[in-house]
Structures are given as C-alpha cells and as structure tokens.
Amino acid sequence: MPNREKGCYFSMDVYTYDEGTLQQLSPAEIKEQLRIICETADAQDSNGLANSLASITSQHRTVWAKQRQVLLESEQNAESLEIIETAITVISLDTVSPQDLSEQAKLVMMGDGTNRWYDKSMTIVVFPNGKAGATVEHSFMDATIFSRAWEYVLSHEQYKNGQVPPEQCAWWRKLAPPKQLQWNLNGFAAALEGAKTHIQKTSMDREDVTPEEKVSLLKKAIQYQTDYKVAAVNGRGVDRHLLGLYLAAQDMGYPLPQFFNTKAWKMRDKLSTSQAPAKFTREWKLQTCTVGYGFGPSHMEGYSVSYMVIGEDLVNFHICTRKHCTATMSEKMGAAIKQAMTDMKALMEGK
C-alpha cells in the first residue's frame, strides 16, 4: 500500500480471528486502520529511493523481471515483495484531488509514475476528495472480470462522504496495527532513476453525396465491422494465422520468410480501440455507473480509445496519447469523435 507519495508501504489485514473464527474487519475497523496508516505516513519524511520504487514495475517486462531478481537478493526486500505480491490488492492513497474527469483518468492511470504497483492484478487509487479508480494488470484476466467487480461495488455503496455510521464505532476488537514494509535499496538508484524518467475528403464531407447514400454507406461500414469482429472472435482474423506462423518460426529457430521483414508487416497500429463492458448486475443504474475505463496507447505516436455505451442516449469515451508526442492530441481526437457522432446522429435523424 504506497501511501501519500512518500514511499511508505504498509500491509493491512482485512481479516482477524475472533474467538477462533476468521472474520472480516468491519467498515469502522478498516477506517481506523487506514487512519493509523495515514497518520504514520504523515509523520515521516520522504523515504528517499523508496518514493520511486513502484516505478520499476512500469518498465518493459524483461527489464522489471531482472530488477526484481536484484531486489530479491536482499532478504528484507524479498519479504516486502512477498507481502505485496500475495496481497488481495494494492491501494494507493494519493494527495492530489482531480478536478475533472480528464484529470481523474490521467491520475488514476499513472499518477506521477511512482506510486502505482503495475505488477499487481489491481491497484485501487483513492483521492482526498473521495474520487477513486483502479489500474488493472490485463495479462491474467479479461477486463470484464474487473468491470463486473467494480460495478458491484458502485451498485452496493452504503457509506457516503467517507463517513461510517456511528453505531458501528461503538466497540473495537484488539487488532494488530498495519505493518510498514522495509526496503534495502542501496545500489539501486540508477535503476529507479531510469524507470522514473522513462488526407483526402471522405464521403461524409462531400456535398455531392446525398444523405441517403451516406446512410447506406454507414450501414455497410457497420455491417463490415460486425462481420470482421465475428471472424476475429472465431479465429479467422486477417492476421492471426500470420502471427501464429511468426511466433512458431521464432520458437523453433526457423529462418523467417521475407514477408515478415516487409514494411507492411512491421507497421504498427496507431489506433487501438476497445469497448468497455457494463450492466453486469441487476442492481446497475445510471446514478452509480462508472464513468468508464481506459488504457494507454500501444504505439508511441498512437491513440488508445475506449468507449462505453450507457443506455440509448449516452456513450463515454476515454482517449489517451503519449504526453511527449507532438503528433497526437487527445483533445483534438475527442473533438473529432464528438463531431463524427453528431454528424451520424443528424444523418440518421434526417433519413
């Protein structure tokens, strides 16, 4: 649990034995344990190199794996890593409060890059103003699993404004205080510092194309995309067999055919899109619905666009680009998507 951007990590039990029976902590008890963590962290100065420790989990998997092995050479680090890697989840308690959805999306995804433990199934991020979000490590599960869990939490929220009902604070069990994790980072400064820095007009715009023709073309485009999606789901995507052959040749040590050295094959996709799932539970309602999900672009000069359809009249988009890339702009892409949606709405309403 990285806390308050000071490099403080704590482990906190959410179960305790009571008269020989393992029981969950009550909301009041969890609140008290979190209070102890916050007060302990606030009383400390910045923990030096530990302040940037989590940034190494954001690096290329091979790089992080090698650095993890270096960390494990210290018995103290091995113990702390074991606690983090076997924990139910990681919680990041931030000090900055996002003022709008765009800032919240940016802060949830990366913060300042030093207090998100990316090599964890889920890191829940909580801000001082009560806003919250989470980052999810995607390799071991599909996004629908986390989406269902997050929707359940939002649909069953009971306590507003961070206040636990007084009647639940009437008595306390004797609980072990949260344990602060210790690190031995001598000789690790270089690795931490490296990790820390680390067209022609379309038919839609042409005045010589009638609205009826545009509607027809739109329907054909939608049908084509649907057919392609179904083909991909069934293993008949245009490039899946080629990727299989490419990986098989690499694994077996065969020379790669010239095709795999062509510009077309090496060209990276600059646009990654994904639909964010919703409405898993019967308790779902618009008032408690999440604002959406997102992910970072896979290409240095690319866009990532996640979209979530909420009912018949609302679609939320999450758009992400690399901060230092001058060729891409999230705001400009957002404006273009909004204009395209507006154009299609007007076109279909006037058909």
Tab-separated table of C-alpha atoms in Angstrom:
chain	number	residue	atom	x	y	z
A	1	MET	CA	0.000	0.000	0.000
A	2	PRO	CA	2.070	3.014	-1.218
A	3	ASN	CA	0.895	5.970	0.825
A	4	ARG	CA	0.747	9.707	0.264
A	5	GLU	CA	3.538	9.778	-2.322
A	6	LYS	CA	6.184	9.417	0.393
A	7	GLY	CA	7.356	5.941	-0.481
A	8	CYS	CA	5.644	4.446	2.569
A	9	TYR	CA	4.317	0.917	2.123
A	10	PHE	CA	2.071	-0.805	4.634
A	11	SER	CA	0.382	-4.187	4.844
A	12	MET	CA	-3.052	-4.268	6.442
A	13	ASP	CA	-5.055	-7.358	7.316
A	14	VAL	CA	-8.758	-7.240	6.455
A	15	TYR	CA	-9.458	-10.489	8.330
A	16	THR	CA	-8.862	-11.278	12.001
A	17	TYR	CA	-9.502	-14.211	14.307
A	18	ASP	CA	-12.274	-13.590	16.818
A	19	GLU	CA	-12.820	-16.402	19.344
A	20	GLY	CA	-11.163	-18.831	16.959
A	21	THR	CA	-13.221	-17.798	13.921
A	22	LEU	CA	-11.739	-15.903	10.973
A	23	GLN	CA	-13.877	-12.798	10.391
A	24	GLN	CA	-13.785	-9.761	8.133
A	25	LEU	CA	-12.976	-6.398	9.639
A	26	SER	CA	-15.961	-4.082	9.930
A	27	PRO	CA	-16.038	-0.794	7.969
A	28	ALA	CA	-15.275	1.066	11.207
A	29	GLU	CA	-12.249	-1.128	11.890
A	30	ILE	CA	-10.936	-0.683	8.349
A	31	LYS	CA	-11.360	3.065	8.708
A	32	GLU	CA	-9.368	3.016	11.955
A	33	GLN	CA	-6.550	1.001	10.370
A	34	LEU	CA	-6.405	3.412	7.436
A	35	ARG	CA	-6.289	6.330	9.875
A	36	ILE	CA	-3.244	4.777	11.549
A	37	ILE	CA	-1.550	4.354	8.173
A	38	CYS	CA	-2.189	7.959	7.130
A	39	GLU	CA	-1.016	9.414	10.448
A	40	THR	CA	2.104	7.241	10.454
A	41	ALA	CA	2.989	8.287	6.906
A	42	ASP	CA	2.268	11.967	7.558
A	43	ALA	CA	4.698	11.931	10.498
A	44	GLN	CA	7.553	10.702	8.290
A	45	ASP	CA	9.793	12.455	5.837
A	46	SER	CA	10.079	11.252	2.255
A	47	ASN	CA	11.558	7.765	2.149
A	48	GLY	CA	14.215	8.576	-0.435
A	49	LEU	CA	14.602	5.874	-3.080
A	50	ALA	CA	11.517	4.036	-1.821
A	51	ASN	CA	9.498	7.007	-3.066
A	52	SER	CA	10.195	5.877	-6.653
A	53	LEU	CA	10.246	2.128	-6.085
A	54	ALA	CA	6.926	1.312	-7.765
A	55	SER	CA	8.074	2.988	-10.992
A	56	ILE	CA	10.229	-0.034	-11.868
A	57	THR	CA	7.058	-2.129	-12.247
A	58	SER	CA	6.054	0.087	-15.197
A	59	GLN	CA	9.067	-0.884	-17.298
A	60	HIS	CA	9.377	-3.482	-20.033
A	61	ARG	CA	8.564	-6.878	-18.551
A	62	THR	CA	12.046	-8.265	-19.135
A	63	VAL	CA	13.694	-5.233	-17.518
A	64	TRP	CA	11.392	-5.357	-14.497
A	65	ALA	CA	11.943	-9.123	-14.133
A	66	LYS	CA	15.722	-8.627	-13.972
A	67	GLN	CA	15.416	-5.770	-11.483
A	68	ARG	CA	13.044	-7.839	-9.374
A	69	GLN	CA	15.716	-10.535	-9.165
A	70	VAL	CA	18.173	-7.924	-7.891
A	71	LEU	CA	15.659	-6.836	-5.259
A	72	LEU	CA	15.197	-10.443	-4.147
A	73	GLU	CA	18.895	-10.706	-3.288
A	74	SER	CA	18.057	-8.779	-0.119
A	75	GLU	CA	16.152	-10.797	2.481
A	76	GLN	CA	14.388	-7.622	3.593
A	77	ASN	CA	13.232	-6.818	0.057
A	78	ALA	CA	12.171	-10.417	-0.555
A	79	GLU	CA	9.912	-10.289	2.496
A	80	SER	CA	8.326	-6.995	1.415
A	81	LEU	CA	7.825	-8.204	-2.167
A	82	GLU	CA	6.198	-11.386	-0.888
A	83	ILE	CA	3.696	-9.309	1.086
A	84	ILE	CA	2.819	-7.135	-1.932
A	85	GLU	CA	2.609	-9.995	-4.416
A	86	THR	CA	0.385	-12.154	-2.201
A	87	ALA	CA	-1.900	-9.319	-1.059
A	88	ILE	CA	-5.549	-9.219	-2.128
A	89	THR	CA	-4.969	-5.864	-3.774
A	90	VAL	CA	-2.864	-2.717	-3.600
A	91	ILE	CA	-4.326	0.634	-2.543
A	92	SER	CA	-2.672	3.949	-3.427
A	93	LEU	CA	-3.618	6.877	-1.205
A	94	ASP	CA	-2.889	9.997	-3.248
A	95	THR	CA	-2.515	13.583	-2.091
A	96	VAL	CA	-3.786	15.336	-5.241
A	97	SER	CA	-7.525	15.676	-5.895
A	98	PRO	CA	-8.606	15.596	-9.573
A	99	GLN	CA	-10.845	18.493	-10.578
A	100	ASP	CA	-12.468	16.936	-13.658
A	101	LEU	CA	-12.868	13.579	-15.405
A	102	SER	CA	-9.879	14.075	-17.711
A	103	GLU	CA	-7.557	14.805	-14.805
A	104	GLN	CA	-9.004	11.891	-12.845
A	105	ALA	CA	-8.418	9.479	-15.749
A	106	LYS	CA	-4.821	10.655	-16.084
A	107	LEU	CA	-4.081	10.441	-12.366
A	108	VAL	CA	-5.691	7.019	-11.962
A	109	MET	CA	-3.684	5.563	-14.828
A	110	MET	CA	-0.246	6.744	-13.728
A	111	GLY	CA	-0.274	9.467	-11.063
A	112	ASP	CA	3.286	10.766	-11.068
A	113	GLY	CA	4.529	7.356	-12.177
A	114	THR	CA	5.962	6.369	-8.805
A	115	ASN	CA	3.051	5.109	-6.706
A	116	ARG	CA	1.236	2.581	-8.881
A	117	TRP	CA	2.302	-1.054	-8.455
A	118	TYR	CA	1.628	-2.171	-12.027
A	119	ASP	CA	2.714	-5.781	-11.491
A	120	LYS	CA	-0.425	-6.466	-9.479
A	121	SER	CA	-3.834	-7.667	-10.547
A	122	MET	CA	-5.470	-4.479	-9.297
A	123	THR	CA	-4.339	-1.208	-7.722
A	124	ILE	CA	-7.164	0.869	-6.256
A	125	VAL	CA	-6.448	4.601	-6.274
A	126	VAL	CA	-8.203	6.859	-3.757
A	127	PHE	CA	-8.006	10.664	-3.773
A	128	PRO	CA	-8.547	13.098	-0.862
A	129	ASN	CA	-11.816	14.378	-2.369
A	130	GLY	CA	-13.355	10.883	-2.343
A	131	LYS	CA	-12.854	10.156	-6.044
A	132	ALA	CA	-11.453	6.737	-6.841
A	133	GLY	CA	-10.412	4.472	-9.686
A	134	ALA	CA	-8.178	1.497	-10.359
A	135	THR	CA	-5.461	0.194	-12.641
A	136	VAL	CA	-5.690	-3.448	-13.722
A	137	GLU	CA	-2.919	-5.784	-14.928
A	138	HIS	CA	-4.521	-7.271	-18.023
A	139	SER	CA	-2.406	-10.324	-18.835
A	140	PHE	CA	-4.075	-12.795	-16.473
A	141	MET	CA	-7.713	-11.801	-16.879
A	142	ASP	CA	-10.121	-10.143	-19.268
A	143	ALA	CA	-11.423	-6.665	-18.492
A	144	THR	CA	-14.943	-7.992	-17.944
A	145	ILE	CA	-13.903	-9.592	-14.636
A	146	PHE	CA	-12.749	-6.319	-13.118
A	147	SER	CA	-15.656	-4.428	-14.699
A	148	ARG	CA	-18.154	-6.735	-13.016
A	149	ALA	CA	-16.445	-6.334	-9.624
A	150	TRP	CA	-16.252	-2.540	-9.939
A	151	GLU	CA	-19.883	-2.291	-10.995
A	152	TYR	CA	-20.892	-4.413	-7.990
A	153	VAL	CA	-19.016	-2.090	-5.625
A	154	LEU	CA	-20.630	1.037	-7.072
A	155	SER	CA	-24.094	-0.535	-7.025
A	156	HIS	CA	-23.798	-1.582	-3.366
A	157	GLU	CA	-22.137	1.518	-1.902
A	158	GLN	CA	-23.630	2.287	1.523
A	159	TYR	CA	-21.457	4.962	3.099
A	160	LYS	CA	-21.451	8.464	1.659
A	161	ASN	CA	-18.816	11.192	2.090
A	162	GLY	CA	-16.448	8.789	3.812
A	163	GLN	CA	-18.499	8.612	6.998
A	164	VAL	CA	-19.118	5.309	8.782
A	165	PRO	CA	-22.396	5.233	10.781
A	166	PRO	CA	-21.693	5.971	14.494
A	167	GLU	CA	-23.388	2.789	15.711
A	168	GLN	CA	-20.665	0.764	14.000
A	169	CYS	CA	-17.992	2.556	16.004
A	170	ALA	CA	-19.373	1.527	19.402
A	171	TRP	CA	-16.785	-1.167	20.088
A	172	TRP	CA	-13.414	-2.277	18.834
A	173	ARG	CA	-11.587	-5.559	18.651
A	174	LYS	CA	-7.919	-5.674	19.554
A	175	LEU	CA	-6.265	-5.516	16.134
A	176	ALA	CA	-2.627	-5.709	15.165
A	177	PRO	CA	-1.585	-2.335	13.696
A	178	PRO	CA	-0.681	-2.135	9.994
A	179	LYS	CA	2.894	-3.194	9.293
A	180	GLN	CA	5.202	-0.818	7.452
A	181	LEU	CA	7.304	-2.573	4.814
A	182	GLN	CA	11.052	-2.052	4.803
A	183	TRP	CA	13.379	-1.881	1.819
A	184	ASN	CA	17.113	-2.151	1.212
A	185	LEU	CA	17.732	-0.102	-1.924
A	186	ASN	CA	21.478	0.524	-1.691
A	187	GLY	CA	22.954	0.349	-5.182
A	188	PHE	CA	19.517	0.530	-6.790
A	189	ALA	CA	19.467	4.272	-7.506
A	190	ALA	CA	20.355	4.047	-11.219
A	191	ALA	CA	17.563	1.599	-11.979
A	192	LEU	CA	14.990	3.717	-10.162
A	193	GLU	CA	16.068	6.922	-11.899
A	194	GLY	CA	15.874	5.247	-15.310
A	195	ALA	CA	12.391	3.963	-14.611
A	196	LYS	CA	11.176	7.310	-13.341
A	197	THR	CA	12.215	9.253	-16.489
A	198	HIS	CA	11.480	6.665	-18.753
A	199	ILE	CA	-5.633	13.139	-46.411
A	200	GLN	CA	-8.360	13.324	-48.929
A	201	LYS	CA	-12.015	14.157	-48.165
A	202	THR	CA	-14.289	11.361	-47.042
A	203	SER	CA	-17.776	10.771	-48.344
A	204	MET	CA	-19.160	12.278	-45.139
A	205	ASP	CA	-17.734	15.682	-46.079
A	206	ARG	CA	-18.576	15.585	-49.775
A	207	GLU	CA	-21.523	17.708	-50.808
A	208	ASP	CA	-22.128	15.654	-53.980
A	209	VAL	CA	-23.104	12.580	-51.922
A	210	THR	CA	-26.766	12.549	-50.918
A	211	PRO	CA	-27.882	11.883	-47.312
A	212	GLU	CA	-29.482	8.631	-48.492
A	213	GLU	CA	-26.162	7.452	-49.952
A	214	LYS	CA	-24.364	8.377	-46.736
A	215	VAL	CA	-26.853	6.378	-44.654
A	216	SER	CA	-26.386	3.397	-46.967
A	217	LEU	CA	-22.580	3.640	-46.729
A	218	LEU	CA	-22.757	3.966	-42.937
A	219	LYS	CA	-24.870	0.810	-42.661
A	220	LYS	CA	-22.461	-1.070	-44.939
A	221	ALA	CA	-19.498	0.072	-42.824
A	222	ILE	CA	-21.227	-1.060	-39.619
A	223	GLN	CA	-22.050	-4.443	-41.134
A	224	TYR	CA	-18.487	-4.890	-42.408
A	225	GLN	CA	-17.064	-4.105	-38.979
A	226	THR	CA	-19.511	-6.530	-37.357
A	227	ASP	CA	-18.595	-9.317	-39.791
A	228	TYR	CA	-14.886	-8.708	-39.226
A	229	LYS	CA	-15.337	-8.771	-35.445
A	230	VAL	CA	-17.182	-12.094	-35.610
A	231	ALA	CA	-14.464	-13.531	-37.866
A	232	ALA	CA	-11.758	-12.429	-35.426
A	233	VAL	CA	-13.629	-13.919	-32.457
A	234	ASN	CA	-13.782	-17.231	-34.320
A	235	GLY	CA	-10.061	-17.210	-35.105
A	236	ARG	CA	-10.441	-16.062	-38.697
A	237	GLY	CA	-8.949	-12.591	-38.370
A	238	VAL	CA	-6.763	-11.465	-41.249
A	239	ASP	CA	-3.510	-11.533	-39.272
A	240	ARG	CA	-3.931	-14.151	-36.523
A	241	HIS	CA	-2.624	-17.094	-38.560
A	242	LEU	CA	0.300	-14.964	-39.706
A	243	LEU	CA	1.164	-14.087	-36.116
A	244	GLY	CA	0.980	-17.785	-35.224
A	245	LEU	CA	3.398	-18.676	-38.022
A	246	TYR	CA	5.720	-15.840	-36.997
A	247	LEU	CA	5.873	-16.940	-33.357
A	248	ALA	CA	6.203	-20.622	-34.271
A	249	ALA	CA	9.168	-19.878	-36.544
A	250	GLN	CA	10.856	-17.875	-33.795
A	251	ASP	CA	10.300	-20.557	-31.150
A	252	MET	CA	11.573	-23.360	-33.411
A	253	GLY	CA	14.561	-21.414	-34.717
A	254	TYR	CA	13.439	-21.381	-38.354
A	255	PRO	CA	14.529	-18.502	-40.615
A	256	LEU	CA	11.710	-16.021	-41.068
A	257	PRO	CA	10.185	-15.723	-44.549
A	258	GLN	CA	10.883	-12.414	-46.270
A	259	PHE	CA	7.256	-11.399	-45.768
A	260	PHE	CA	7.933	-10.779	-42.082
A	261	ASN	CA	10.617	-8.227	-42.955
A	262	THR	CA	8.354	-6.108	-45.132
A	263	LYS	CA	7.253	-2.619	-44.185
A	264	ALA	CA	3.610	-3.719	-44.166
A	265	TRP	CA	4.218	-6.393	-41.515
A	266	LYS	CA	6.385	-4.169	-39.322
A	267	MET	CA	3.937	-1.277	-39.452
A	268	ARG	CA	2.403	-0.748	-36.017
A	269	ASP	CA	-1.265	0.010	-35.413
A	270	LYS	CA	-1.555	3.636	-34.380
A	271	LEU	CA	-5.146	3.313	-33.194
A	272	SER	CA	-6.171	0.832	-30.504
A	273	THR	CA	-9.849	0.655	-29.561
A	274	SER	CA	-11.834	-1.360	-27.066
A	275	GLN	CA	-15.409	-1.409	-25.833
A	276	ALA	CA	-15.750	-1.130	-22.054
A	277	PRO	CA	-18.359	-3.581	-20.742
A	278	ALA	CA	-21.184	-2.509	-18.435
A	279	LYS	CA	-24.541	-3.599	-16.985
A	280	PHE	CA	-23.410	-6.893	-15.467
A	281	THR	CA	-25.594	-6.769	-12.379
A	282	ARG	CA	-29.316	-6.367	-11.841
A	283	GLU	CA	-28.573	-3.515	-9.448
A	284	TRP	CA	-26.964	-1.404	-12.207
A	285	LYS	CA	-28.325	2.113	-12.520
A	286	LEU	CA	-27.129	5.239	-14.247
A	287	GLN	CA	-26.734	7.188	-10.993
A	288	THR	CA	-23.998	4.854	-9.729
A	289	CYS	CA	-22.486	3.818	-13.054
A	290	THR	CA	-18.743	4.156	-13.549
A	291	VAL	CA	-17.613	6.907	-15.934
A	292	GLY	CA	-15.766	4.311	-17.982
A	293	TYR	CA	-12.446	2.537	-18.472
A	294	GLY	CA	-9.310	3.221	-20.476
A	295	PHE	CA	-5.801	2.060	-21.403
A	296	GLY	CA	-2.591	3.554	-22.711
A	297	PRO	CA	-1.635	3.673	-26.421
A	298	SER	CA	0.462	0.750	-27.690
A	299	HIS	CA	2.276	2.952	-30.211
A	300	MET	CA	4.478	5.906	-29.240
A	301	GLU	CA	2.679	8.019	-31.854
A	302	GLY	CA	-0.712	6.408	-31.462
A	303	TYR	CA	-4.097	6.734	-29.806
A	304	SER	CA	-5.992	4.471	-27.470
A	305	VAL	CA	-9.767	4.882	-27.455
A	306	SER	CA	-12.044	3.050	-25.044
A	307	TYR	CA	-15.791	3.541	-25.294
A	308	MET	CA	-18.704	2.519	-23.097
A	309	VAL	CA	-22.319	2.546	-24.255
A	310	ILE	CA	-24.554	3.616	-21.371
A	311	GLY	CA	-28.165	3.273	-22.413
A	312	GLU	CA	-29.578	4.694	-25.627
A	313	ASP	CA	-28.509	8.298	-25.179
A	314	LEU	CA	-25.028	8.241	-23.665
A	315	VAL	CA	-21.629	6.986	-24.827
A	316	ASN	CA	-18.499	7.714	-22.792
A	317	PHE	CA	-15.072	7.794	-24.462
A	318	HIS	CA	-11.640	7.547	-22.852
A	319	ILE	CA	-8.851	8.823	-25.127
A	320	CYS	CA	-5.170	8.547	-24.302
A	321	THR	CA	-1.969	9.675	-26.061
A	322	ARG	CA	1.687	9.911	-25.094
A	323	LYS	CA	2.406	13.132	-23.237
A	324	HIS	CA	5.590	13.972	-25.148
A	325	CYS	CA	4.301	13.086	-28.621
A	326	THR	CA	3.643	16.231	-30.667
A	327	ALA	CA	1.929	14.264	-33.454
A	328	THR	CA	-1.064	13.263	-31.318
A	329	MET	CA	-3.538	15.230	-29.213
A	330	SER	CA	-6.219	13.633	-27.049
A	331	GLU	CA	-8.333	16.802	-27.084
A	332	LYS	CA	-8.273	17.001	-30.879
A	333	MET	CA	-9.187	13.321	-31.229
A	334	GLY	CA	-12.019	13.803	-28.729
A	335	ALA	CA	-13.385	16.740	-30.695
A	336	ALA	CA	-13.230	14.708	-33.924
A	337	ILE	CA	-15.083	11.777	-32.343
A	338	LYS	CA	-17.732	14.111	-30.960
A	339	GLN	CA	-18.191	15.721	-34.372
A	340	ALA	CA	-18.461	12.309	-36.052
A	341	MET	CA	-21.091	11.181	-33.552
A	342	THR	CA	-23.020	14.424	-34.039
A	343	ASP	CA	-22.860	14.066	-37.824
A	344	MET	CA	-24.131	10.473	-37.712
A	345	LYS	CA	-26.941	11.441	-35.344
A	346	ALA	CA	-28.068	14.241	-37.647
A	347	LEU	CA	-27.772	11.970	-40.674
A	348	MET	CA	-29.867	9.170	-39.185
A	349	GLU	CA	-32.496	11.505	-37.754
A	350	GLY	CA	-32.937	13.159	-41.131
A	351	LYS	CA	-33.064	9.990	-43.215
